[in-house]
mmCIF file of C-alpha atoms in Angstrom:
data_model
loop_
_atom_site.group_PDB
_atom_site.id
_atom_site.type_symbol
_atom_site.label_atom_id
_atom_site.label_comp_id
_atom_site.label_asym_id
_atom_site.label_seq_id
_atom_site.Cartn_x
_atom_site.Cartn_y
_atom_site.Cartn_z
ATOM 1 C CA MET A 27 160.957 -98.130 128.397
ATOM 2 C CA THR A 28 157.983 -100.622 127.860
ATOM 3 C CA ASP A 29 157.568 -102.451 124.364
ATOM 4 C CA GLU A 30 154.436 -100.264 123.851
ATOM 5 C CA SER A 31 156.345 -97.302 124.328
ATOM 6 C CA SER A 32 159.035 -98.446 122.213
ATOM 7 C CA GLN A 33 156.812 -99.060 119.475
ATOM 8 C CA GLU A 34 155.061 -95.734 119.745
ATOM 9 C CA ALA A 35 158.300 -93.856 119.628
ATOM 10 C CA SER A 36 159.394 -95.738 116.515
ATOM 11 C CA ALA A 37 155.941 -95.200 114.536
ATOM 12 C CA PRO A 38 156.151 -92.132 112.185
ATOM 13 C CA LEU A 39 154.896 -88.951 113.687
ATOM 14 C CA TRP A 40 152.190 -89.034 111.240
ATOM 15 C CA ARG A 41 150.570 -92.213 112.669
ATOM 16 C CA ARG A 42 151.053 -90.924 116.298
ATOM 17 C CA ASP A 43 148.782 -87.906 115.288
ATOM 18 C CA PHE A 44 146.176 -90.270 113.236
ATOM 19 C CA PRO A 45 146.096 -93.393 114.746
ATOM 20 C CA TYR A 46 143.166 -94.691 112.991
ATOM 21 C CA GLU A 47 143.275 -97.131 110.702
ATOM 22 C CA ALA A 48 141.081 -98.241 107.649
ATOM 23 C CA SER A 49 140.549 -101.533 107.141
ATOM 24 C CA GLY A 50 142.051 -102.444 103.746
ATOM 25 C CA GLU A 51 143.911 -99.036 103.331
ATOM 26 C CA GLU A 52 146.446 -101.374 101.519
ATOM 27 C CA ASP A 53 144.383 -103.196 98.902
ATOM 28 C CA VAL A 54 144.955 -100.539 96.470
ATOM 29 C CA THR A 55 148.087 -98.002 96.396
ATOM 30 C CA ARG A 56 148.125 -94.471 95.169
ATOM 31 C CA ARG A 57 150.690 -95.734 92.808
ATOM 32 C CA GLU A 58 148.178 -98.531 91.273
ATOM 33 C CA PHE A 59 145.465 -96.438 91.423
ATOM 34 C CA ALA A 60 147.179 -93.901 89.141
ATOM 35 C CA ARG A 61 148.375 -96.688 86.830
ATOM 36 C CA TYR A 62 144.802 -97.842 86.789
ATOM 37 C CA LEU A 63 143.643 -94.197 85.860
ATOM 38 C CA VAL A 64 146.245 -93.699 83.281
ATOM 39 C CA ALA A 65 145.278 -97.310 81.790
ATOM 40 C CA GLY A 66 141.261 -96.197 81.683
ATOM 41 C CA ALA A 67 142.323 -92.975 80.116
ATOM 42 C CA GLY A 68 144.424 -94.962 77.151
ATOM 43 C CA ALA A 69 141.523 -97.201 76.726
ATOM 44 C CA MET A 70 138.979 -94.455 76.550
ATOM 45 C CA ALA A 71 141.452 -92.677 73.867
ATOM 46 C CA ALA A 72 142.134 -95.623 71.930
ATOM 47 C CA GLY A 73 138.306 -96.306 71.567
ATOM 48 C CA ASN A 74 137.861 -92.833 70.463
ATOM 49 C CA ILE A 75 140.647 -93.241 67.720
ATOM 50 C CA GLY A 76 139.228 -96.133 66.411
ATOM 51 C CA LEU A 77 135.885 -94.665 66.112
ATOM 52 C CA ALA A 78 137.103 -91.985 64.404
ATOM 53 C CA ILE A 79 138.936 -94.197 61.817
ATOM 54 C CA TRP A 80 135.820 -96.248 61.130
ATOM 55 C CA THR A 81 133.771 -93.122 60.746
ATOM 56 C CA GLN A 82 136.319 -91.888 58.242
ATOM 57 C CA LEU A 83 136.743 -95.436 56.228
ATOM 58 C CA ARG A 84 133.096 -96.685 55.878
ATOM 59 C CA THR A 85 131.196 -96.341 53.039
ATOM 60 C CA ILE A 86 127.219 -96.062 52.578
ATOM 61 C CA ASN A 87 125.877 -99.836 51.855
ATOM 62 C CA HIS A 88 124.916 -100.450 48.493
ATOM 63 C CA GLY A 89 121.059 -101.099 48.378
ATOM 64 C CA GLU A 90 118.865 -102.444 45.576
ATOM 65 C CA PRO A 91 117.337 -100.507 42.903
ATOM 66 C CA ARG A 92 113.972 -99.350 43.984
ATOM 67 C CA GLU A 93 111.368 -96.220 43.566
ATOM 68 C CA ILE A 94 111.760 -93.352 45.767
ATOM 69 C CA VAL A 95 108.897 -90.657 44.976
ATOM 70 C CA ALA A 96 107.307 -89.472 41.873
ATOM 71 C CA LEU A 97 109.061 -86.342 40.363
ATOM 72 C CA ASP A 98 106.198 -83.853 40.290
ATOM 73 C CA GLN A 99 105.953 -84.326 44.022
ATOM 74 C CA VAL A 100 109.192 -82.651 44.691
ATOM 75 C CA GLY A 101 109.334 -79.059 43.634
ATOM 76 C CA VAL A 102 112.485 -77.443 42.187
ATOM 77 C CA GLY A 103 114.770 -76.518 44.698
ATOM 78 C CA GLU A 104 112.980 -78.755 47.376
ATOM 79 C CA THR A 105 114.057 -81.620 49.043
ATOM 80 C CA TYR A 106 112.372 -85.100 49.722
ATOM 81 C CA LEU A 107 113.529 -87.200 52.690
ATOM 82 C CA PHE A 108 113.685 -91.063 52.694
ATOM 83 C CA ARG A 109 115.462 -93.910 53.743
ATOM 84 C CA TYR A 110 117.998 -95.702 51.774
ATOM 85 C CA PRO A 111 119.485 -98.382 51.463
ATOM 86 C CA SER A 112 118.027 -99.581 54.304
ATOM 87 C CA ALA A 113 115.258 -98.246 57.206
ATOM 88 C CA ASP A 114 117.850 -97.017 59.100
ATOM 89 C CA ASP A 115 119.788 -95.160 56.885
ATOM 90 C CA PRO A 116 118.388 -91.516 56.382
ATOM 91 C CA ALA A 117 118.825 -89.883 52.941
ATOM 92 C CA VAL A 118 117.447 -87.008 51.167
ATOM 93 C CA LEU A 119 117.050 -85.941 47.638
ATOM 94 C CA LEU A 120 117.230 -82.537 46.183
ATOM 95 C CA ARG A 121 115.495 -81.282 42.992
ATOM 96 C CA VAL A 122 117.926 -79.175 41.441
ATOM 97 C CA GLY A 123 116.222 -78.699 37.864
ATOM 98 C CA GLU A 124 113.063 -79.734 36.088
ATOM 99 C CA ARG A 125 114.999 -83.021 35.376
ATOM 100 C CA ASP A 126 117.708 -83.133 37.085
ATOM 101 C CA VAL A 127 118.170 -84.699 41.034
ATOM 102 C CA VAL A 128 120.881 -85.582 43.460
ATOM 103 C CA ALA A 129 120.646 -87.339 46.823
ATOM 104 C CA PHE A 130 122.875 -88.256 49.638
ATOM 105 C CA SER A 131 123.240 -89.967 52.808
ATOM 106 C CA GLN A 132 121.881 -87.392 55.631
ATOM 107 C CA LYS A 133 124.638 -88.249 58.022
ATOM 108 C CA CYS A 134 127.547 -85.874 58.086
ATOM 109 C CA THR A 135 130.605 -87.653 57.356
ATOM 110 C CA HIS A 136 132.332 -86.004 60.497
ATOM 111 C CA LEU A 137 130.473 -87.446 63.151
ATOM 112 C CA GLY A 138 127.325 -88.575 61.968
ATOM 113 C CA CYS A 139 125.011 -85.721 62.901
ATOM 114 C CA VAL A 140 122.065 -85.020 60.395
ATOM 115 C CA VAL A 141 122.706 -82.309 57.471
ATOM 116 C CA TYR A 142 119.866 -80.506 55.682
ATOM 117 C CA TYR A 143 119.445 -78.389 52.746
ATOM 118 C CA GLN A 144 119.906 -74.709 53.155
ATOM 119 C CA ALA A 145 118.346 -73.227 50.373
ATOM 120 C CA ASP A 146 119.539 -69.486 50.343
ATOM 121 C CA GLU A 147 123.149 -70.681 50.721
ATOM 122 C CA ASN A 148 122.879 -73.635 48.275
ATOM 123 C CA ARG A 149 124.524 -76.049 50.564
ATOM 124 C CA TRP A 150 123.885 -79.060 52.905
ATOM 125 C CA HIS A 151 124.730 -77.777 56.208
ATOM 126 C CA CYS A 152 125.327 -79.660 59.446
ATOM 127 C CA PRO A 153 124.393 -77.897 62.858
ATOM 128 C CA CYS A 154 126.436 -79.708 64.750
ATOM 129 C CA HIS A 155 129.899 -78.476 64.101
ATOM 130 C CA GLU A 156 129.144 -76.242 61.286
ATOM 131 C CA GLY A 157 130.329 -78.457 58.749
ATOM 132 C CA ASN A 158 128.981 -77.756 54.892
ATOM 133 C CA PHE A 159 128.765 -79.410 52.044
ATOM 134 C CA GLU A 160 127.995 -77.976 48.313
ATOM 135 C CA ALA A 161 124.616 -78.990 46.820
ATOM 136 C CA ARG A 162 125.205 -80.681 43.688
ATOM 137 C CA SER A 163 128.124 -82.830 44.666
ATOM 138 C CA GLY A 164 128.331 -83.236 48.408
ATOM 139 C CA ALA A 165 132.126 -82.077 48.160
ATOM 140 C CA VAL A 166 133.078 -80.353 51.915
ATOM 141 C CA ILE A 167 132.862 -76.481 51.463
ATOM 142 C CA SER A 168 133.876 -75.753 55.271
ATOM 143 C CA GLY A 169 133.961 -77.232 59.045
ATOM 144 C CA PRO A 170 135.570 -80.164 60.464
ATOM 145 C CA PRO A 171 134.571 -83.079 57.824
ATOM 146 C CA THR A 172 137.174 -84.417 55.718
ATOM 147 C CA ARG A 173 134.959 -86.596 53.395
ATOM 148 C CA PRO A 174 132.426 -85.557 51.032
ATOM 149 C CA LEU A 175 128.512 -86.733 51.821
ATOM 150 C CA GLY A 176 127.909 -90.511 51.076
ATOM 151 C CA ARG A 177 126.244 -89.956 47.390
ATOM 152 C CA ILE A 178 123.311 -92.276 46.320
ATOM 153 C CA ASP A 179 123.295 -92.442 42.448
ATOM 154 C CA VAL A 180 119.637 -91.587 41.458
ATOM 155 C CA GLU A 181 117.986 -91.070 37.702
ATOM 156 C CA ILE A 182 114.450 -90.127 36.699
ATOM 157 C CA ARG A 183 112.437 -93.294 34.926
ATOM 158 C CA GLY A 184 109.153 -91.753 33.494
ATOM 159 C CA ASN A 185 107.903 -89.777 36.312
ATOM 160 C CA ALA A 186 109.333 -91.290 38.928
ATOM 161 C CA VAL A 187 113.031 -90.654 40.745
ATOM 162 C CA TRP A 188 114.939 -94.020 41.533
ATOM 163 C CA ALA A 189 117.710 -94.929 43.908
ATOM 164 C CA LEU A 190 120.125 -97.130 41.998
ATOM 165 C CA ARG A 191 122.800 -97.719 44.737
ATOM 166 C CA GLY A 192 124.788 -96.138 47.036
ATOM 167 C CA ALA A 193 128.306 -94.621 45.702
ATOM 168 C CA GLY A 194 130.768 -95.515 48.199
ATOM 169 C CA HIS A 195 132.768 -92.067 49.424
#
């Protein structure tokens, strides 16, 4: 037997059937690839858990007192959109009576989707995951949110509605 034929005989059967070699096929083994895959999935899961914890623990920023809108520009049962405490923070005011108003952050406490007022149901509704909040208090009625809407303290001064600060929830 020659050296070449003895090497061919000692090679695994699959190697004889598939004699092609890929350059660098030994760079990453299947086991190493599986480790990278598991590590990447673990990092993504940890990031998602961190994001969920952050959204549950954050509070609304506290802003400076400022005028929002003239009271006569918002009818009873109507809403008024504004930004508070900064231009990046959507908020919504609801006039619930002649001299009674409430205001909340417009971001759902579940994942930050925009909530809107459903007058026929007398509630705040988040269409993303069907979260619902009580109109006057912002308390969770149903859905995945676990915390109430971020309340913004407001008061009527003369004929104007003023935001006093964001109350952390």
